Amino acid sequence: MTTHQTSSLLLGLAAIVLLARLLGALARRLHQPAVIGEVLAGIALGPTLFHGAVSDALFPAGVRPLLSALAAVGVAAFMFLVGLEWDAAMIRGSGSLAATVSFSSILLPFGLGTLLALYLMDDYGTGDRTAFMLFMGIAMSITAFPVLARILTDRGMTRSPLGVVALACASIDDVLAWSLLAGVVAVSGAAGPDQWRILLAVPYLLGMLFVVRPLLRRFVERRPALTLTPTVFAAVLVGLLLSAAATEWVGLHYIFGAFLFGVILPRTGGERLRADVHERLGQLSGTLLLPVFFLVAGLQVDLSGLDAGGLGTLGLILLVAVGGKFTGAFAAARLNRMPVRQSAALATLMNTRGLTELIVLNVGLQLGFLGRDLYSLMVVMAVVTTAMAGPLLSWIIGRPADTAVRSGENTAPAPTADTASTADSANTANSAGAVSSTV
């Protein structure tokens, strides 16, 4: 690196962190998740405003590959933290309701998304027609577990029946959505001439689950007083990076390896270790690396040429995204005898997309599933659907001040309410608080 590149990089990073913190704080004051302000910071520094003059001055061409590398590390760290806090107890504690709502809130928007892709094919389609349709279906099906957890934490609802069910639904949604995306990446030929490597994904997964995971569990059980020393933290980072590199090499995306390594780290006996890892890595990721990712994502968003046709397409995207997700979740909740207002609140929460959607959209852009114009519109959809969740929730069940009173109502149907034990609710609340601290 030259002296000019080094100074430009450091100056640009300072601007990113400062603007992300300022707009994140502003978003909080407006009762929005901080991620909304941070995403808008990335878009503001991109080509949408002033024809890219600000981004060209702060981030010259020689610096942008370095920013992309930092962004990739930030996304890998975030996905690891999401996997670290994913807990099957969330699913077990909510009975069949969570599974029903999750499947319905994925299948309906997925189907509508593929139909929308058919309609948009002529104007926005990419070379691979099947991959484009499948990817649009997945993009419409996303629910952001971390942002949803942040909303519930801010409202003191993580231990309420509605909060427990919402977190369980989002948890299942996350796993299903990542699995679908991994499948699309695998069958699309995104790995190029080395597509044969995708066959190694199966032994890799089996090895992580049935070899590495038991070894890690035994290691932790033999050291009940294990703390996060520099050596232990270095070992965790090495495992995270190796797992991410492995899935990237076999033809999947590195986010899957990072997420899986978080999932396999021991829960029983390693509670303090996991909390310490989350605190140490989450602060660095949330303060520096993720804002860099928002910038890199924002540099690809260009709304300066948005015309009436583009606005019409954006409206259609929002209709499919919001309508499909809301209808699927609401109908499934009502079939499980959840009250109307609580069903509507659950369906509203399932519409939060946030950072998870941005990660998925960037994967689609990198692999050629999306063009830049459609990517820009989809980013707007992610921001709008996340921003509307809080106000709609206040309208449906009241502001945070009176949510505690209302959440004491019989919000879950009789057959499933009893299955949510106190212990499972506590585990869910703890996981929600830990994950949401990064957004």
Short mmCIF file of C-alpha atoms in Angstrom, two decimals:
data_model
loop_
_atom_site.label_atom_id
_atom_site.label_comp_id
_atom_site.label_asym_id
_atom_site.label_seq_id
_atom_site.Cartn_x
_atom_site.Cartn_y
_atom_site.Cartn_z
CA MET A 1 0.00 0.00 0.00
CA THR A 2 1.16 3.50 -0.78
CA THR A 3 1.12 6.33 1.74
CA HIS A 4 -1.84 7.87 -0.10
CA GLN A 5 -3.81 4.62 0.02
CA THR A 6 -3.08 4.17 3.71
CA SER A 7 -4.15 7.69 4.64
CA SER A 8 -7.25 7.44 2.42
CA LEU A 9 -8.22 4.13 4.01
CA LEU A 10 -7.84 5.42 7.56
CA LEU A 11 -9.67 8.65 6.78
CA GLY A 12 -12.47 6.74 5.09
CA LEU A 13 -12.81 4.32 8.02
CA ALA A 14 -13.05 7.24 10.44
CA ALA A 15 -15.80 8.81 8.33
CA ILE A 16 -17.69 5.50 8.14
CA VAL A 17 -17.59 4.88 11.89
CA LEU A 18 -18.55 8.46 12.74
CA LEU A 19 -21.46 8.68 10.30
CA ALA A 20 -22.73 5.21 11.23
CA ARG A 21 -22.75 6.09 14.93
CA LEU A 22 -24.47 9.42 14.34
CA LEU A 23 -27.21 8.06 12.08
CA GLY A 24 -27.55 4.95 14.23
CA ALA A 25 -28.15 7.14 17.28
CA LEU A 26 -30.63 9.24 15.30
CA ALA A 27 -32.50 6.10 14.29
CA ARG A 28 -32.72 5.03 17.94
CA ARG A 29 -34.17 8.42 18.90
CA LEU A 30 -36.81 7.87 16.23
CA HIS A 31 -37.58 4.47 17.81
CA GLN A 32 -35.94 2.56 14.96
CA PRO A 33 -33.22 -0.11 15.10
CA ALA A 34 -29.76 1.41 14.77
CA VAL A 35 -29.19 -0.73 11.68
CA ILE A 36 -31.62 1.52 9.77
CA GLY A 37 -29.42 4.58 10.34
CA GLU A 38 -26.26 2.63 9.54
CA VAL A 39 -27.69 1.36 6.25
CA LEU A 40 -28.77 4.88 5.33
CA ALA A 41 -25.23 6.07 6.16
CA GLY A 42 -23.85 3.61 3.61
CA ILE A 43 -26.37 4.74 0.98
CA ALA A 44 -25.66 8.43 1.72
CA LEU A 45 -21.97 7.89 1.04
CA GLY A 46 -22.72 6.04 -2.21
CA PRO A 47 -23.54 7.27 -5.71
CA THR A 48 -27.19 8.06 -4.96
CA LEU A 49 -26.36 11.53 -3.60
CA PHE A 50 -24.20 14.09 -5.43
CA HIS A 51 -23.54 11.59 -8.25
CA GLY A 52 -20.96 9.76 -6.16
CA ALA A 53 -18.75 12.81 -5.54
CA VAL A 54 -18.54 12.10 -1.80
CA SER A 55 -17.69 8.42 -2.24
CA ASP A 56 -15.12 9.18 -4.94
CA ALA A 57 -13.39 11.70 -2.69
CA LEU A 58 -13.40 9.57 0.45
CA PHE A 59 -12.97 6.16 -1.13
CA PRO A 60 -10.82 6.25 -4.27
CA ALA A 61 -10.66 3.17 -6.49
CA GLY A 62 -7.43 1.91 -4.92
CA VAL A 63 -9.02 1.75 -1.46
CA ARG A 64 -12.29 0.02 -2.30
CA PRO A 65 -10.90 -3.54 -2.57
CA LEU A 66 -9.50 -3.10 0.94
CA LEU A 67 -12.89 -1.98 2.20
CA SER A 68 -14.54 -4.98 0.53
CA ALA A 69 -12.09 -7.28 2.32
CA LEU A 70 -12.90 -5.70 5.69
CA ALA A 71 -16.61 -5.95 4.90
CA ALA A 72 -16.25 -9.67 4.18
CA VAL A 73 -14.56 -10.20 7.56
CA GLY A 74 -17.36 -8.21 9.22
CA VAL A 75 -20.09 -10.30 7.60
CA ALA A 76 -18.30 -13.53 8.53
CA ALA A 77 -18.03 -12.36 12.15
CA PHE A 78 -21.69 -11.37 12.22
CA MET A 79 -22.86 -14.67 10.79
CA PHE A 80 -20.72 -16.49 13.34
CA LEU A 81 -22.39 -14.51 16.13
CA VAL A 82 -25.84 -15.34 14.75
CA GLY A 83 -24.93 -19.02 14.70
CA LEU A 84 -23.40 -18.74 18.17
CA GLU A 85 -26.70 -17.55 19.63
CA TRP A 86 -28.97 -19.86 17.62
CA ASP A 87 -30.55 -22.28 20.06
CA ALA A 88 -32.85 -25.21 19.34
CA ALA A 89 -34.57 -24.52 22.69
CA MET A 90 -36.33 -21.62 20.97
CA ILE A 91 -38.02 -24.08 18.63
CA ARG A 92 -38.77 -26.76 21.23
CA GLY A 93 -40.32 -24.24 23.59
CA SER A 94 -42.91 -22.94 21.13
CA GLY A 95 -44.54 -26.18 20.00
CA SER A 96 -45.94 -26.62 16.51
CA LEU A 97 -47.02 -22.98 16.22
CA ALA A 98 -43.53 -21.70 15.38
CA ALA A 99 -42.95 -24.39 12.74
CA THR A 100 -46.33 -23.76 11.11
CA VAL A 101 -45.91 -19.98 11.00
CA SER A 102 -42.31 -20.25 9.78
CA PHE A 103 -43.08 -22.60 6.91
CA SER A 104 -46.12 -20.59 5.86
CA SER A 105 -44.26 -17.27 6.07
CA ILE A 106 -41.55 -18.67 3.81
CA LEU A 107 -43.57 -20.68 1.30
CA LEU A 108 -46.05 -17.95 0.36
CA PRO A 109 -43.53 -15.11 -0.17
CA PHE A 110 -41.18 -17.56 -1.89
CA GLY A 111 -43.89 -18.52 -4.38
CA LEU A 112 -44.92 -14.91 -4.94
CA GLY A 113 -41.28 -13.92 -5.33
CA THR A 114 -40.70 -16.45 -8.10
CA LEU A 115 -43.82 -15.19 -9.89
CA LEU A 116 -42.57 -11.62 -9.52
CA ALA A 117 -39.25 -12.72 -11.00
CA LEU A 118 -41.09 -14.01 -14.06
CA TYR A 119 -42.72 -10.61 -14.47
CA LEU A 120 -39.42 -8.74 -13.99
CA MET A 121 -37.41 -11.12 -16.15
CA ASP A 122 -37.37 -8.98 -19.29
CA ASP A 123 -36.24 -5.79 -17.54
CA TYR A 124 -34.10 -7.08 -14.69
CA GLY A 125 -33.37 -10.73 -15.43
CA THR A 126 -29.84 -12.13 -15.39
CA GLY A 127 -28.35 -14.84 -17.56
CA ASP A 128 -29.50 -17.72 -15.37
CA ARG A 129 -33.31 -17.65 -15.46
CA THR A 130 -33.80 -20.39 -12.84
CA ALA A 131 -31.29 -18.91 -10.40
CA PHE A 132 -32.90 -15.48 -10.77
CA MET A 133 -36.36 -16.84 -9.97
CA LEU A 134 -35.19 -18.91 -7.01
CA PHE A 135 -33.12 -16.08 -5.61
CA MET A 136 -36.01 -13.61 -5.79
CA GLY A 137 -38.16 -16.12 -3.93
CA ILE A 138 -35.54 -16.42 -1.17
CA ALA A 139 -35.05 -12.66 -0.95
CA MET A 140 -38.78 -12.21 -0.34
CA SER A 141 -38.76 -14.90 2.39
CA ILE A 142 -36.12 -13.46 4.71
CA THR A 143 -36.76 -12.56 8.34
CA ALA A 144 -33.91 -10.92 10.26
CA PHE A 145 -33.64 -12.67 13.61
CA PRO A 146 -31.16 -10.14 15.13
CA VAL A 147 -33.29 -7.08 14.27
CA LEU A 148 -36.46 -8.80 15.43
CA ALA A 149 -34.70 -9.66 18.69
CA ARG A 150 -33.60 -6.03 19.07
CA ILE A 151 -37.17 -4.80 18.65
CA LEU A 152 -38.48 -7.25 21.23
CA THR A 153 -35.67 -6.44 23.66
CA ASP A 154 -36.33 -2.70 23.40
CA ARG A 155 -40.00 -3.33 24.16
CA GLY A 156 -39.37 -5.75 27.02
CA MET A 157 -41.21 -8.53 25.18
CA THR A 158 -38.59 -11.28 24.91
CA ARG A 159 -40.17 -13.32 27.74
CA SER A 160 -43.77 -12.74 26.68
CA PRO A 161 -45.60 -15.57 24.85
CA LEU A 162 -45.65 -13.46 21.68
CA GLY A 163 -41.94 -12.70 21.96
CA VAL A 164 -40.98 -16.34 22.52
CA VAL A 165 -43.01 -17.48 19.51
CA ALA A 166 -41.69 -14.65 17.31
CA LEU A 167 -38.07 -15.48 18.16
CA ALA A 168 -38.68 -19.17 17.52
CA CYS A 169 -40.30 -18.41 14.14
CA ALA A 170 -37.46 -16.11 13.13
CA SER A 171 -34.92 -18.72 14.24
CA ILE A 172 -36.50 -21.38 12.04
CA ASP A 173 -36.82 -18.88 9.20
CA ASP A 174 -33.11 -18.10 9.39
CA VAL A 175 -32.09 -21.73 9.08
CA LEU A 176 -34.56 -22.45 6.28
CA ALA A 177 -33.58 -19.33 4.34
CA TRP A 178 -29.84 -20.04 4.61
CA SER A 179 -30.45 -23.65 3.57
CA LEU A 180 -32.44 -22.54 0.53
CA LEU A 181 -29.78 -20.01 -0.42
CA ALA A 182 -27.05 -22.61 -0.06
CA GLY A 183 -29.04 -24.89 -2.36
CA VAL A 184 -29.44 -22.18 -5.00
CA VAL A 185 -25.73 -21.35 -4.86
CA ALA A 186 -24.88 -25.04 -5.14
CA VAL A 187 -27.05 -25.78 -8.18
CA SER A 188 -26.45 -22.52 -10.02
CA GLY A 189 -22.88 -23.29 -11.03
CA ALA A 190 -21.63 -20.18 -9.21
CA ALA A 191 -18.35 -21.94 -8.44
CA GLY A 192 -17.46 -21.98 -12.14
CA PRO A 193 -15.21 -24.72 -13.56
CA ASP A 194 -14.56 -26.11 -10.07
CA GLN A 195 -18.22 -26.92 -9.50
CA TRP A 196 -17.25 -30.48 -8.58
CA ARG A 197 -16.06 -29.16 -5.23
CA ILE A 198 -19.67 -28.65 -4.16
CA LEU A 199 -19.82 -32.42 -3.59
CA LEU A 200 -17.45 -31.88 -0.66
CA ALA A 201 -20.06 -29.79 1.14
CA VAL A 202 -21.81 -32.92 2.42
CA PRO A 203 -18.75 -34.55 4.08
CA TYR A 204 -17.78 -31.09 5.40
CA LEU A 205 -21.18 -30.68 7.05
CA LEU A 206 -21.14 -34.19 8.49
CA GLY A 207 -17.61 -33.71 9.79
CA MET A 208 -18.50 -30.45 11.51
CA LEU A 209 -21.61 -31.88 13.15
CA PHE A 210 -20.41 -35.36 14.10
CA VAL A 211 -16.64 -34.95 14.56
CA VAL A 212 -15.72 -31.35 15.36
CA ARG A 213 -18.79 -30.60 17.48
CA PRO A 214 -18.36 -33.60 19.85
CA LEU A 215 -14.63 -32.81 20.19
CA LEU A 216 -15.40 -29.23 21.14
CA ARG A 217 -18.06 -30.37 23.60
CA ARG A 218 -15.62 -32.76 25.30
CA PHE A 219 -12.96 -30.07 25.44
CA VAL A 220 -15.32 -27.65 27.20
CA GLU A 221 -16.73 -30.28 29.58
CA ARG A 222 -13.23 -31.12 30.82
CA ARG A 223 -12.53 -27.45 31.52
CA PRO A 224 -15.56 -26.10 33.43
CA ALA A 225 -13.66 -22.95 34.43
CA LEU A 226 -12.59 -22.16 30.86
CA THR A 227 -12.37 -18.41 30.24
CA LEU A 228 -11.71 -16.35 27.14
CA THR A 229 -7.94 -15.99 27.27
CA PRO A 230 -6.11 -14.57 24.24
CA THR A 231 -5.20 -18.13 23.24
CA VAL A 232 -8.80 -19.36 23.44
CA PHE A 233 -10.06 -16.32 21.56
CA ALA A 234 -7.43 -16.89 18.87
CA ALA A 235 -8.54 -20.52 18.58
CA VAL A 236 -12.17 -19.43 18.12
CA LEU A 237 -11.16 -16.94 15.42
CA VAL A 238 -9.06 -19.57 13.63
CA GLY A 239 -11.97 -21.99 13.64
CA LEU A 240 -14.34 -19.31 12.35
CA LEU A 241 -12.01 -18.28 9.53
CA LEU A 242 -11.15 -21.86 8.51
CA SER A 243 -14.81 -22.88 8.42
CA ALA A 244 -15.71 -19.80 6.36
CA ALA A 245 -12.79 -20.45 3.99
CA ALA A 246 -13.85 -24.09 3.58
CA THR A 247 -17.38 -23.30 2.43
CA GLU A 248 -16.08 -20.58 0.11
CA TRP A 249 -13.61 -23.04 -1.43
CA VAL A 250 -16.15 -25.80 -2.02
CA GLY A 251 -18.40 -23.40 -3.94
CA LEU A 252 -20.78 -22.20 -1.26
CA HIS A 253 -20.46 -18.73 0.24
CA TYR A 254 -18.23 -18.06 3.24
CA ILE A 255 -21.25 -16.94 5.31
CA PHE A 256 -22.43 -20.55 5.61
CA GLY A 257 -19.17 -21.75 7.13
CA ALA A 258 -19.08 -18.86 9.57
CA PHE A 259 -22.68 -19.50 10.64
CA LEU A 260 -22.13 -23.24 11.04
CA PHE A 261 -19.06 -22.80 13.23
CA GLY A 262 -21.11 -20.61 15.55
CA VAL A 263 -23.84 -23.24 15.68
CA ILE A 264 -21.51 -26.10 16.66
CA LEU A 265 -19.77 -24.32 19.54
CA PRO A 266 -20.89 -25.95 22.81
CA ARG A 267 -23.78 -24.41 24.70
CA THR A 268 -23.93 -26.53 27.84
CA GLY A 269 -20.97 -25.68 30.05
CA GLY A 270 -19.72 -22.97 27.75
CA GLU A 271 -22.22 -20.22 28.56
CA ARG A 272 -19.69 -17.77 29.93
CA LEU A 273 -17.25 -18.47 27.12
CA ARG A 274 -19.92 -17.82 24.51
CA ALA A 275 -20.97 -14.61 26.22
CA ASP A 276 -17.38 -13.38 26.37
CA VAL A 277 -16.78 -14.25 22.72
CA HIS A 278 -19.94 -12.42 21.74
CA GLU A 279 -19.01 -9.34 23.74
CA ARG A 280 -15.44 -9.08 22.49
CA LEU A 281 -16.07 -9.91 18.84
CA GLY A 282 -19.48 -8.20 18.73
CA GLN A 283 -18.09 -4.82 19.75
CA LEU A 284 -15.44 -4.82 17.05
CA SER A 285 -17.85 -6.14 14.44
CA GLY A 286 -20.70 -3.80 15.32
CA THR A 287 -18.58 -0.67 15.68
CA LEU A 288 -16.17 -0.99 12.75
CA LEU A 289 -16.60 -3.97 10.46
CA LEU A 290 -20.38 -3.92 9.90
CA PRO A 291 -20.45 -0.16 9.14
CA VAL A 292 -17.81 -0.91 6.50
CA PHE A 293 -20.13 -3.57 5.08
CA PHE A 294 -22.99 -1.04 5.01
CA LEU A 295 -20.75 1.32 3.08
CA VAL A 296 -19.72 -1.36 0.56
CA ALA A 297 -23.40 -2.30 0.16
CA GLY A 298 -24.36 1.37 -0.19
CA LEU A 299 -21.76 1.98 -2.89
CA GLN A 300 -23.71 -0.45 -5.07
CA VAL A 301 -27.02 1.36 -4.52
CA ASP A 302 -27.78 4.03 -7.10
CA LEU A 303 -31.24 5.57 -6.92
CA SER A 304 -30.30 8.81 -8.69
CA GLY A 305 -31.91 7.68 -11.93
CA LEU A 306 -35.09 6.28 -10.39
CA ASP A 307 -38.05 7.13 -12.64
CA ALA A 308 -41.78 6.39 -12.60
CA GLY A 309 -41.22 2.90 -13.95
CA GLY A 310 -38.68 2.17 -11.22
CA LEU A 311 -41.08 3.48 -8.57
CA GLY A 312 -43.77 1.19 -9.94
CA THR A 313 -41.41 -1.78 -9.72
CA LEU A 314 -40.47 -0.79 -6.18
CA GLY A 315 -44.13 -0.63 -5.22
CA LEU A 316 -44.70 -4.09 -6.65
CA ILE A 317 -41.68 -5.46 -4.79
CA LEU A 318 -42.96 -3.99 -1.53
CA LEU A 319 -46.44 -5.39 -2.14
CA VAL A 320 -45.10 -8.90 -2.70
CA ALA A 321 -42.58 -8.73 0.15
CA VAL A 322 -44.93 -7.29 2.77
CA GLY A 323 -48.13 -8.96 1.59
CA GLY A 324 -46.63 -12.42 1.15
CA LYS A 325 -44.84 -12.46 4.49
CA PHE A 326 -47.72 -10.92 6.44
CA THR A 327 -50.42 -13.09 4.89
CA GLY A 328 -48.45 -16.30 5.32
CA ALA A 329 -47.62 -15.66 8.97
CA PHE A 330 -51.04 -14.25 9.87
CA ALA A 331 -52.99 -17.11 8.27
CA ALA A 332 -50.85 -19.76 9.98
CA ALA A 333 -51.16 -18.04 13.36
CA ARG A 334 -54.93 -17.81 13.05
CA LEU A 335 -55.14 -21.48 12.07
CA ASN A 336 -53.36 -22.19 15.35
CA ARG A 337 -56.04 -20.17 17.17
CA MET A 338 -53.84 -17.22 18.05
CA PRO A 339 -55.94 -14.06 18.67
CA VAL A 340 -56.29 -11.64 15.75
CA ARG A 341 -54.27 -8.81 17.23
CA GLN A 342 -51.43 -11.08 18.31
CA SER A 343 -51.45 -12.81 14.92
CA ALA A 344 -51.11 -9.42 13.23
CA ALA A 345 -48.27 -8.46 15.60
CA LEU A 346 -46.46 -11.73 14.85
CA ALA A 347 -46.89 -11.24 11.09
CA THR A 348 -45.54 -7.69 11.41
CA LEU A 349 -42.45 -8.90 13.26
CA MET A 350 -41.83 -11.56 10.62
CA ASN A 351 -41.57 -8.75 8.04
CA THR A 352 -38.36 -7.36 9.55
CA ARG A 353 -35.49 -8.02 7.16
CA GLY A 354 -32.64 -5.73 8.16
CA LEU A 355 -29.01 -6.79 7.93
CA THR A 356 -29.84 -10.40 7.07
CA GLU A 357 -31.57 -9.28 3.88
CA LEU A 358 -28.62 -7.05 2.95
CA ILE A 359 -26.24 -9.98 3.31
CA VAL A 360 -28.44 -12.15 1.10
CA LEU A 361 -28.75 -9.38 -1.50
CA ASN A 362 -24.98 -8.88 -1.59
CA VAL A 363 -24.49 -12.60 -2.13
CA GLY A 364 -26.92 -12.36 -5.06
CA LEU A 365 -25.08 -9.36 -6.49
CA GLN A 366 -21.65 -11.00 -6.13
CA LEU A 367 -22.79 -14.23 -7.77
CA GLY A 368 -24.66 -12.51 -10.59
CA PHE A 369 -28.18 -13.45 -9.51
CA LEU A 370 -29.15 -9.76 -9.36
CA GLY A 371 -28.28 -6.76 -11.47
CA ARG A 372 -27.38 -3.45 -9.86
CA ASP A 373 -30.70 -1.73 -10.65
CA LEU A 374 -32.83 -4.42 -9.06
CA TYR A 375 -30.36 -4.72 -6.18
CA SER A 376 -30.88 -1.02 -5.41
CA LEU A 377 -34.65 -1.46 -5.29
CA MET A 378 -34.36 -4.56 -3.10
CA VAL A 379 -32.17 -2.66 -0.62
CA VAL A 380 -34.89 -0.02 -0.35
CA MET A 381 -37.40 -2.80 0.30
CA ALA A 382 -35.19 -4.16 3.10
CA VAL A 383 -34.98 -0.72 4.74
CA VAL A 384 -38.72 -0.01 4.42
CA THR A 385 -39.90 -3.37 5.74
CA THR A 386 -37.55 -3.11 8.72
CA ALA A 387 -38.44 0.52 9.49
CA MET A 388 -42.18 -0.12 9.40
CA ALA A 389 -42.09 -2.96 11.94
CA GLY A 390 -41.80 -0.79 15.06
CA PRO A 391 -44.56 1.73 14.22
CA LEU A 392 -46.92 -1.01 13.05
CA LEU A 393 -46.28 -3.00 16.20
CA SER A 394 -47.09 0.07 18.31
CA TRP A 395 -50.30 0.55 16.38
CA ILE A 396 -51.32 -3.08 16.82
CA ILE A 397 -50.41 -3.77 20.45
CA GLY A 398 -49.44 -0.37 21.83
CA ARG A 399 -46.23 1.53 22.55
CA PRO A 400 -43.46 -0.05 24.68
CA ALA A 401 -44.79 1.65 27.83
CA ASP A 402 -48.05 -0.29 27.73
CA THR A 403 -46.84 -3.39 25.91
CA ALA A 404 -46.02 -5.07 29.22
CA VAL A 405 -49.66 -4.84 30.21
CA ARG A 406 -50.99 -6.08 26.90
CA SER A 407 -48.41 -8.84 26.53
CA GLY A 408 -49.80 -10.39 29.67
CA GLU A 409 -52.91 -11.34 27.75
CA ASN A 410 -53.49 -14.87 26.50
CA THR A 411 -51.35 -14.31 23.40
CA ALA A 412 -50.66 -17.94 22.50
CA PRO A 413 -53.18 -20.69 21.73
CA ALA A 414 -53.91 -23.12 24.51
CA PRO A 415 -52.20 -26.21 23.00
CA THR A 416 -48.85 -24.47 22.54
CA ALA A 417 -48.73 -21.97 25.39
CA ASP A 418 -48.08 -24.70 27.94
CA THR A 419 -45.14 -26.06 25.98
CA ALA A 420 -43.12 -22.86 26.40
CA SER A 421 -41.42 -23.59 29.70
CA THR A 422 -39.90 -20.95 31.93
CA ALA A 423 -36.41 -22.26 31.24
CA ASP A 424 -36.88 -22.15 27.49
CA SER A 425 -38.29 -18.63 27.71
CA ALA A 426 -35.27 -17.53 29.72
CA ASN A 427 -32.88 -19.11 27.21
CA THR A 428 -34.71 -17.40 24.39
CA ALA A 429 -34.55 -14.04 26.14
CA ASN A 430 -30.84 -14.40 26.82
CA SER A 431 -30.09 -15.36 23.23
CA ALA A 432 -32.18 -12.48 21.91
CA GLY A 433 -30.39 -9.96 24.07
CA ALA A 434 -26.97 -11.22 23.07
CA VAL A 435 -27.62 -11.33 19.33
CA SER A 436 -29.45 -8.03 19.20
CA SER A 437 -26.57 -6.17 20.85
CA THR A 438 -24.74 -6.17 17.51
CA VAL A 439 -27.54 -4.39 15.66
#
